[in-house]
Amino acid sequence: MPHDTFTFIDNRDNTRYDYPILTGKRGPSVVDIRSFFKDTGMFTYDPGFTSTASCKSTITFIDGAKGELRYRGIPIEELATKHSYLETCYLLLNETLPNAEQLADFDLELRHRAFLHEGLLNLFHAFPDNAHPMATLSAATTALASFYDTHLEINDEAEYQEMARRIIAKIPTIAAYAYRHSLGIPFIYPDVDLSFTENFLTMMRAYPGGKMHRTIEGEAKIRDVEIRALDTIFTLHADHEQNASTTVVRGVASTGAHPYVAIASGIAALWGRAHGGANESVIAQLEMIGSVDNVETYIAKAKDPNDPFRLMGFGHRVYKNFDPRARILKELQDELREELGLDTELMAIARRIEEIALSDDYFISRKLYPNIDFYTGVILTALKIPKSMFTPIFVIGRTVGWVTQWIEFKKDTASKIARPRQLYIGD
Ligand code: SDX
């Protein structure tokens, strides 16, 4: 029997089934069980896919035990501290970091593609002021498919790149317009003289009418430190292997639907508070806890199996040590505390939760640690970004990951329509 095979034995009749073990560049190997049903007449059972690899990928690698995250092999710590978000986008899409000329071309193209077709603006007015921006973001992204129906059939690399750069450039504009609509104030159009991240903050916060003289909060202009902080947050959110929303994007890709409706489906999936919606819930939870003195009460609720209360921003399917993104954000909080005037009361509550949870057996035994969402909220609040816009910020960062994963799925000759089976327990 060849060495790299895995044998199942059905003890009911002692039949042996041998399957190849496939080994990747990093991380766990896999047992290739694609013929398991044909061979055995049985399905494997894995709700939530806790032990299932859905694809081969070269984009992002996570080691949950080591707290390791790499985009195209480069550690997240290096990308978040030495490179811009746009460099990270280029890396994910093109497998290498850009040189100065490639970066300049990429940057300029995104600036020009940031504008939305005027017809799309009517969609925003169909929503009530109190509509959550994630609803508008998902709807407007679906609508984009109608404006770019040529992307339904993509035949060459140039069009893959055009489709990807278009959606990466337009998502921030859609997010900013959704916010401005919720305030009932005029949209600020993209400004090709501004960088990706400054442009988004300006579209969000510029005073109605004319150039950036005053923000709607009254500041003279958006500061470099704010731009740098948000750019780092975008980088930390850029991709994350086969998480729930990426699995949805690949699932929609597998039916042959338009790439932008796949991204819109990813936005919908990310909205859930168990996933990307957690960042908004973390701040709401810290505000609800209200004081460091109340933390112990809420920790007890989180541990109580009969209480549905969960500690938002804690736990992760993969990271069973620490989320490296959370560690970077915690350092960023300390670095920006003074410059950004971070809400030290909220930070103190977060730190107290972390201090208690990390020494409590309930969390230690379940390997529950702060995840990326636990820290972003305090920084985003200091950037004058309202809670309702936290998950749209996650969408802006993650769109490059979704579209890169979509392209990889399309190019993978092993890709098939997603169609799992079931254990039928009915009638
Ligand atoms: C993101 O997948 C990704 O990569 C996602 C993400 C990305 O970049 O794409 O990293 C972004 O979504 C981060 C996660 C944000 N979500 C939250 O912070 C919400 C709170 N966390 C949980 O809902 C939960 O931890 C999950 C959803 C994140 C992970 O769920 P799992 O892996 O399915 O774990 P589980 O629900 O089976 O929990 C295992 C145990 C259970 O206890 P027991 O039944 O064994 O007694 O841990 C408990 C859970 O009750 N538990 C928690 C808890 N998280 C898990 N108890 C209290 N508070 C929590 N937050």
Coordinates of C-alpha atoms and ligand atoms in Angstrom, one line a residue:
M1 CA 0.0 0.0 0.0
P2 CA 1.6 3.4 -1.0
H3 CA 2.8 5.3 2.0
D4 CA 0.8 8.5 1.6
T5 CA -2.6 6.8 1.7
F6 CA -5.3 6.8 4.4
T7 CA -7.4 3.7 5.0
F8 CA -11.0 3.6 6.3
I9 CA -12.2 0.2 7.6
D10 CA -15.9 -0.4 7.8
N11 CA -16.0 -2.6 10.9
R12 CA -19.4 -3.9 10.0
D13 CA -18.0 -6.0 7.2
N14 CA -14.2 -5.3 7.5
T15 CA -14.1 -3.7 4.1
R16 CA -11.1 -1.4 3.6
Y17 CA -11.2 1.9 1.7
D18 CA -7.9 3.6 0.8
Y19 CA -7.6 7.3 -0.1
P20 CA -4.6 9.4 -1.1
I21 CA -3.2 11.9 1.4
L22 CA -2.4 15.2 -0.3
T23 CA 0.2 17.4 1.4
G24 CA 0.4 21.2 0.8
K25 CA 3.2 23.8 1.2
R26 CA 2.2 24.6 4.8
G27 CA -0.4 23.4 7.3
P28 CA -2.4 20.1 7.7
S29 CA -2.5 17.5 4.9
V30 CA -5.8 16.4 3.5
V31 CA -7.4 13.0 2.8
D32 CA -8.8 13.1 -0.8
I33 CA -12.3 11.5 -0.2
R34 CA -13.9 12.7 -3.4
S35 CA -14.8 9.1 -4.4
F36 CA -16.0 8.2 -0.9
F37 CA -19.7 8.1 -1.7
K38 CA -19.1 6.2 -4.9
D39 CA -16.9 3.7 -3.1
T40 CA -18.9 3.2 0.1
G41 CA -22.5 4.4 -0.5
M42 CA -22.1 6.7 2.5
F43 CA -21.5 10.4 3.1
T44 CA -19.1 12.0 5.5
Y45 CA -20.8 14.2 8.1
D46 CA -19.3 17.6 9.0
P47 CA -21.8 20.4 9.8
G48 CA -19.9 23.8 9.8
F49 CA -17.0 22.1 7.9
T50 CA -14.8 21.9 11.0
S51 CA -12.7 19.2 9.5
T52 CA -13.3 19.8 5.8
A53 CA -11.0 21.4 3.2
S54 CA -13.2 22.8 0.4
C55 CA -10.4 23.7 -2.1
K56 CA -6.7 24.0 -2.8
S57 CA -5.6 27.6 -2.5
T58 CA -2.4 29.7 -2.8
I59 CA -3.8 33.0 -1.4
T60 CA -3.8 33.0 2.4
F61 CA -2.4 30.7 5.0
I62 CA -3.5 30.6 8.6
D63 CA -1.9 28.5 11.4
G64 CA -4.4 28.7 14.3
A65 CA -2.1 27.1 16.8
K66 CA 0.8 29.4 16.1
G67 CA -1.4 32.5 15.5
E68 CA 0.1 32.8 12.0
L69 CA -1.4 34.6 9.0
R70 CA 0.3 35.0 5.6
Y71 CA -1.0 36.6 2.4
R72 CA 0.8 35.0 -0.6
G73 CA 3.4 33.7 2.0
I74 CA 4.2 37.2 3.5
P75 CA 3.4 37.4 7.3
I76 CA 0.6 39.8 8.2
E77 CA 2.9 41.6 10.6
E78 CA 5.2 42.7 7.7
L79 CA 2.3 43.8 5.5
A80 CA 0.5 45.7 8.2
T81 CA 3.6 47.6 9.3
K82 CA 5.7 48.0 6.1
H83 CA 3.2 48.1 3.3
S84 CA 0.0 50.0 2.3
Y85 CA -3.4 48.5 1.8
L86 CA -3.1 49.0 -1.9
E87 CA 0.2 47.1 -2.0
T88 CA -1.5 44.3 -0.2
C89 CA -4.4 44.4 -2.7
Y90 CA -1.9 44.2 -5.6
L91 CA -0.1 41.3 -3.8
L92 CA -3.3 39.3 -3.3
L93 CA -4.4 39.8 -7.0
N94 CA -1.0 39.4 -8.6
E95 CA 0.9 37.1 -6.2
T96 CA 3.8 39.6 -5.8
L97 CA 4.1 43.0 -4.2
P98 CA 4.1 45.8 -6.8
N99 CA 7.2 47.8 -7.8
A100 CA 6.9 51.6 -7.7
E101 CA 5.6 51.9 -11.2
Q102 CA 3.0 49.0 -10.9
L103 CA 1.8 50.5 -7.6
A104 CA 1.4 54.0 -9.2
D105 CA -0.6 52.5 -12.1
F106 CA -2.8 50.4 -9.8
D107 CA -3.4 53.4 -7.5
L108 CA -4.4 55.7 -10.4
E109 CA -6.7 53.1 -11.9
L110 CA -8.5 52.6 -8.7
R111 CA -8.9 56.3 -8.2
H112 CA -10.6 56.6 -11.7
R113 CA -12.7 53.6 -11.2
A114 CA -14.1 54.8 -7.8
F115 CA -17.0 56.7 -9.5
L116 CA -20.5 55.1 -9.7
H117 CA -22.8 55.2 -12.7
E118 CA -25.2 58.1 -12.0
G119 CA -28.1 55.7 -12.5
L120 CA -27.0 53.7 -9.5
L121 CA -27.5 56.7 -7.2
N122 CA -31.3 56.3 -7.4
L123 CA -31.0 53.0 -5.5
F124 CA -29.8 54.7 -2.4
H125 CA -32.9 56.8 -2.2
A126 CA -35.1 53.7 -2.3
F127 CA -33.8 52.9 1.2
P128 CA -35.1 54.6 4.4
D129 CA -32.7 56.8 6.4
N130 CA -32.4 54.1 9.1
A131 CA -31.5 51.3 6.7
H132 CA -28.4 49.5 7.9
P133 CA -25.5 50.4 5.5
M134 CA -24.8 46.7 5.0
A135 CA -28.3 46.3 3.4
T136 CA -27.5 49.2 1.0
L137 CA -24.0 47.9 0.3
S138 CA -25.2 44.4 -0.6
A139 CA -28.1 45.7 -2.8
A140 CA -25.9 48.3 -4.6
T141 CA -23.2 45.6 -5.3
T142 CA -25.9 43.3 -6.8
A143 CA -27.1 46.3 -8.9
L144 CA -23.5 46.8 -10.2
A145 CA -23.8 43.4 -12.0
S146 CA -26.4 45.1 -14.2
F147 CA -24.1 47.9 -15.1
Y148 CA -21.2 45.5 -15.9
D149 CA -23.0 42.5 -17.3
T150 CA -20.0 41.8 -19.6
H151 CA -18.2 40.4 -16.5
L152 CA -20.6 37.4 -16.6
E153 CA -18.3 35.8 -19.1
I154 CA -14.7 36.5 -18.4
N155 CA -12.2 35.0 -20.8
D156 CA -8.8 36.5 -20.2
E157 CA -6.5 37.8 -17.4
A158 CA -7.0 41.4 -18.4
E159 CA -10.7 41.1 -17.8
Y160 CA -10.2 39.3 -14.5
Q161 CA -8.0 42.2 -13.4
E162 CA -10.5 44.8 -14.8
M163 CA -13.4 43.2 -13.0
A164 CA -11.5 43.0 -9.7
R165 CA -10.1 46.5 -9.8
R166 CA -13.5 47.9 -10.6
I167 CA -15.3 46.4 -7.6
I168 CA -12.3 47.1 -5.2
A169 CA -12.5 50.8 -6.3
K170 CA -16.3 51.1 -6.1
I171 CA -17.1 49.5 -2.8
P172 CA -15.8 52.4 -0.7
T173 CA -17.9 54.8 -2.7
I174 CA -21.0 52.7 -2.2
A175 CA -20.2 52.4 1.5
A176 CA -19.7 56.2 1.9
Y177 CA -22.9 57.0 -0.1
A178 CA -24.9 54.6 2.1
Y179 CA -23.6 56.5 5.2
R180 CA -24.3 59.9 3.7
H181 CA -27.8 58.8 2.7
S182 CA -28.5 57.6 6.3
L183 CA -27.7 61.2 7.4
G184 CA -29.8 62.7 4.7
I185 CA -26.8 64.8 3.5
P186 CA -25.4 65.1 -0.1
F187 CA -23.0 62.5 -1.4
I188 CA -19.4 63.6 -1.8
Y189 CA -18.0 62.3 -5.1
P190 CA -14.6 60.5 -5.2
D191 CA -11.6 62.8 -5.6
V192 CA -8.9 61.4 -7.9
D193 CA -6.3 63.6 -6.1
L194 CA -6.8 61.6 -2.9
S195 CA -5.4 58.2 -2.0
F196 CA -7.7 55.2 -1.6
T197 CA -8.1 55.5 2.2
E198 CA -8.1 59.3 2.4
N199 CA -10.7 59.4 -0.4
F200 CA -13.0 57.1 1.6
L201 CA -12.7 59.1 4.8
T202 CA -13.3 62.3 2.8
M203 CA -16.4 60.8 1.1
M204 CA -17.6 59.8 4.6
R205 CA -16.8 63.0 6.5
A206 CA -16.3 66.0 4.2
Y207 CA -18.6 68.9 4.7
P208 CA -21.3 69.0 2.0
G209 CA -20.3 71.1 -1.0
G210 CA -16.8 71.8 -2.2
K211 CA -13.3 70.7 -1.3
M212 CA -12.4 69.3 2.1
H213 CA -12.3 72.4 4.3
R214 CA -14.3 71.2 7.2
T215 CA -15.5 67.8 8.1
I216 CA -19.1 67.3 9.2
E217 CA -17.7 67.0 12.8
G218 CA -16.1 70.4 12.3
E219 CA -12.4 69.3 12.1
A220 CA -10.3 71.3 9.6
K221 CA -9.3 68.2 7.7
I222 CA -8.7 64.5 8.0
R223 CA -5.3 63.8 9.6
D224 CA -2.6 61.5 8.3
V225 CA -2.6 59.5 11.5
E226 CA -6.3 58.7 10.8
I227 CA -5.5 57.6 7.3
R228 CA -2.7 55.4 8.4
A229 CA -4.8 53.8 11.1
L230 CA -7.6 53.0 8.7
D231 CA -5.2 51.8 6.0
T232 CA -3.8 49.3 8.5
I233 CA -7.3 48.1 9.4
F234 CA -8.1 47.5 5.7
T235 CA -4.9 45.5 5.4
L236 CA -5.7 43.3 8.4
H237 CA -9.1 42.5 6.9
A238 CA -8.0 41.9 3.3
D239 CA -8.4 38.1 3.3
H240 CA -8.7 35.2 5.6
E241 CA -8.7 31.8 3.9
Q242 CA -12.1 29.9 3.6
N243 CA -14.1 31.8 6.2
A244 CA -17.9 31.8 6.1
S245 CA -18.4 34.7 3.7
T246 CA -15.6 33.5 1.4
T247 CA -17.2 30.1 1.3
V248 CA -20.5 31.8 0.3
V249 CA -18.6 33.8 -2.5
R250 CA -17.1 30.5 -3.8
G251 CA -20.5 28.8 -3.6
V252 CA -22.1 31.5 -5.7
A253 CA -19.1 31.4 -8.1
S254 CA -19.7 27.7 -8.5
T255 CA -23.2 28.3 -10.0
G256 CA -21.8 30.6 -12.7
A257 CA -23.5 33.8 -11.4
H258 CA -22.1 37.2 -12.0
P259 CA -18.9 37.9 -9.8
Y260 CA -20.6 41.0 -8.3
V261 CA -23.6 39.1 -7.0
A262 CA -21.1 36.6 -5.5
I263 CA -19.4 39.6 -3.7
A264 CA -22.9 40.9 -2.7
S265 CA -23.6 37.5 -1.2
G266 CA -20.4 37.6 0.7
I267 CA -21.4 41.0 2.1
A268 CA -24.7 39.5 3.2
A269 CA -22.9 36.6 4.9
L270 CA -20.4 38.9 6.6
W271 CA -23.2 41.0 8.2
G272 CA -23.9 38.3 10.8
R273 CA -22.7 39.0 14.3
A274 CA -21.0 35.6 14.5
H275 CA -18.8 36.8 11.6
G276 CA -18.0 40.4 10.4
G277 CA -21.0 41.9 12.3
A278 CA -19.1 41.1 15.5
N279 CA -17.1 44.4 15.4
E280 CA -20.3 46.4 15.6
S281 CA -21.5 44.1 18.4
V282 CA -18.3 44.5 20.4
I283 CA -18.6 48.2 20.8
A284 CA -22.3 47.9 21.6
Q285 CA -21.4 45.3 24.2
L286 CA -18.6 47.4 25.7
E287 CA -21.0 50.4 25.9
M288 CA -23.7 48.1 27.5
I289 CA -21.2 46.9 30.1
G290 CA -20.5 50.5 30.7
S291 CA -17.9 50.2 33.4
V292 CA -14.9 48.1 34.4
D293 CA -16.9 47.2 37.6
N294 CA -19.6 45.4 35.6
V295 CA -17.2 43.2 33.6
E296 CA -17.3 40.2 36.0
T297 CA -21.1 40.0 35.8
Y298 CA -21.0 39.8 32.0
I299 CA -18.1 37.3 32.0
A300 CA -20.3 35.1 34.2
K301 CA -23.2 35.5 31.7
A302 CA -20.9 34.5 28.8
K303 CA -19.9 31.3 30.7
D304 CA -23.4 30.4 31.6
P305 CA -24.6 27.6 29.2
N306 CA -28.2 28.7 29.9
D307 CA -27.5 32.3 28.9
P308 CA -27.4 33.1 25.2
F309 CA -25.0 36.0 26.0
R310 CA -21.7 35.6 24.2
L311 CA -18.6 37.7 24.5
M312 CA -18.5 39.5 21.1
G313 CA -15.0 39.6 19.7
F314 CA -13.9 36.4 21.5
G315 CA -13.3 33.0 20.0
H316 CA -12.4 31.9 16.5
R317 CA -12.9 28.7 14.5
V318 CA -9.2 28.6 13.5
Y319 CA -7.2 30.7 16.0
K320 CA -6.9 28.6 19.1
N321 CA -3.9 30.6 20.4
F322 CA -4.3 34.2 19.5
D323 CA -5.4 36.1 16.4
P324 CA -2.3 37.9 15.0
R325 CA -4.5 40.6 13.7
A326 CA -5.9 41.3 17.2
R327 CA -2.3 41.5 18.5
I328 CA -1.4 44.1 15.8
L329 CA -4.6 46.1 16.5
K330 CA -3.9 46.1 20.2
E331 CA -0.4 47.5 19.6
L332 CA -2.0 50.1 17.2
Q333 CA -4.4 51.1 19.9
D334 CA -1.5 51.8 22.3
E335 CA 0.4 53.7 19.6
L336 CA -2.6 55.8 18.7
R337 CA -4.1 56.3 22.1
E338 CA -2.8 59.9 22.5
E339 CA -2.9 60.9 18.8
L340 CA -6.4 59.7 18.2
G341 CA -7.8 60.3 21.6
L342 CA -9.0 56.8 22.0
D343 CA -11.9 56.2 24.4
T344 CA -9.9 55.0 27.3
E345 CA -13.0 54.0 29.3
L346 CA -14.0 51.6 26.5
M347 CA -10.4 50.4 26.2
A348 CA -10.2 49.8 29.9
I349 CA -13.4 47.7 29.8
A350 CA -11.9 45.7 26.8
R351 CA -8.6 45.2 28.6
R352 CA -10.4 44.1 31.8
I353 CA -12.5 41.6 29.8
E354 CA -9.3 40.3 28.2
E355 CA -7.5 40.1 31.5
I356 CA -10.3 38.1 33.2
A357 CA -11.1 35.9 30.2
L358 CA -7.5 34.9 29.5
S359 CA -7.1 33.6 33.1
D360 CA -10.5 31.9 33.3
D361 CA -10.7 28.2 32.7
Y362 CA -13.9 28.5 30.7
F363 CA -12.2 30.5 28.0
I364 CA -8.8 28.8 28.3
S365 CA -10.2 25.3 28.0
R366 CA -12.2 26.3 24.9
K367 CA -9.2 28.2 23.6
L368 CA -11.2 31.5 23.3
Y369 CA -9.1 34.5 22.7
P370 CA -9.8 38.0 21.4
N371 CA -10.2 38.1 17.7
I372 CA -9.8 40.9 15.1
D373 CA -13.2 42.3 15.9
F374 CA -12.4 42.9 19.6
Y375 CA -10.1 45.8 19.0
T376 CA -11.1 47.5 15.7
G377 CA -14.2 49.2 17.2
V378 CA -12.3 51.5 19.6
I379 CA -10.0 52.8 16.8
L380 CA -12.9 53.2 14.3
T381 CA -14.9 55.1 17.0
A382 CA -11.9 57.5 17.3
L383 CA -11.9 57.9 13.5
K384 CA -15.5 59.3 13.9
I385 CA -16.9 56.2 12.2
P386 CA -20.3 55.2 13.6
K387 CA -20.9 51.6 14.7
S388 CA -23.2 51.0 11.8
M389 CA -20.3 51.5 9.4
F390 CA -17.9 49.1 11.2
T391 CA -18.9 46.1 9.1
P392 CA -18.9 48.1 5.9
I393 CA -15.3 48.9 6.8
F394 CA -14.7 45.2 7.0
V395 CA -16.3 44.8 3.6
I396 CA -14.0 47.5 2.1
G397 CA -11.0 45.6 3.4
R398 CA -12.3 42.1 2.5
T399 CA -13.5 42.8 -1.1
V400 CA -10.0 42.2 -2.5
G401 CA -9.9 38.8 -0.7
W402 CA -13.3 37.8 -2.0
V403 CA -12.6 38.7 -5.6
T404 CA -9.2 37.0 -5.5
Q405 CA -10.8 33.8 -4.1
W406 CA -13.5 34.1 -6.8
I407 CA -10.8 34.3 -9.5
E408 CA -8.9 31.3 -8.0
F409 CA -12.1 29.3 -7.9
K410 CA -12.8 30.1 -11.6
K411 CA -9.3 29.1 -12.7
D412 CA -9.2 25.9 -10.6
T413 CA -10.0 23.0 -13.0
A414 CA -11.1 20.9 -10.0
S415 CA -13.9 23.4 -9.2
K416 CA -17.4 22.0 -9.2
I417 CA -20.8 23.4 -8.3
A418 CA -21.2 23.3 -4.5
R419 CA -23.7 20.6 -3.6
P420 CA -23.3 18.9 -0.3
R421 CA -25.5 16.0 0.8
Q422 CA -27.3 15.2 4.1
L423 CA -28.2 12.6 6.7
Y424 CA -31.9 12.3 6.3
I425 CA -33.7 11.9 9.6
G426 CA -37.2 12.9 8.4
D427 CA -40.6 11.1 8.4
Ligands
SDX1 C1 -14.6 36.8 12.2 O1 -13.6 32.4 10.0 C2 -12.9 33.6 10.0 O2 -11.7 33.6 9.6 C3 -13.7 34.8 10.4 C4 -12.9 36.1 10.5 C5 -12.4 36.5 9.2 O3 -11.4 37.3 9.1 O4 -13.1 36.2 8.1 O5 -11.7 35.9 11.4 C6 -13.7 37.2 11.1 O6 -15.7 36.4 11.9 C7 -14.1 36.7 13.6 C8 -15.1 36.1 14.6 C9 -16.1 37.2 15.0 N1 -17.2 36.6 15.8 C10 -17.3 36.9 17.1 O7 -16.5 37.5 17.8 C11 -18.6 36.3 17.7 C12 -18.3 35.6 19.0 N2 -17.6 34.4 18.7 C13 -18.4 33.2 18.6 O8 -19.6 33.3 18.1 C14 -17.5 32.0 18.1 O9 -16.4 32.0 18.8 C15 -17.2 31.9 16.7 C16 -18.4 31.9 15.8 C17 -16.2 32.9 16.3 C18 -16.5 30.5 16.5 O10 -17.4 29.5 16.7 P1 -17.0 28.0 16.6 O11 -15.6 27.8 16.2 O12 -18.1 27.3 15.9 O13 -17.0 27.6 18.1 P2 -18.2 27.1 18.9 O14 -19.4 28.0 18.7 O15 -18.4 25.7 18.7 O16 -17.7 27.4 20.4 C19 -17.0 26.4 21.1 C20 -17.3 26.6 22.6 C21 -18.8 26.5 22.9 O17 -18.9 26.1 24.2 P3 -19.4 24.6 24.5 O18 -20.7 24.3 23.7 O19 -18.2 23.7 24.1 O20 -19.6 24.5 26.0 O21 -16.9 27.9 23.0 C22 -18.0 28.6 23.4 C23 -19.2 28.0 22.8 O22 -20.4 28.2 23.6 N3 -17.8 30.0 22.8 C24 -18.1 31.1 23.5 C25 -17.7 32.1 22.6 N4 -17.3 31.6 21.5 C26 -17.4 30.3 21.6 N5 -18.6 31.4 24.8 C27 -18.7 32.7 25.1 N6 -18.4 33.7 24.3 C28 -17.9 33.5 23.1 N7 -17.6 34.5 22.3

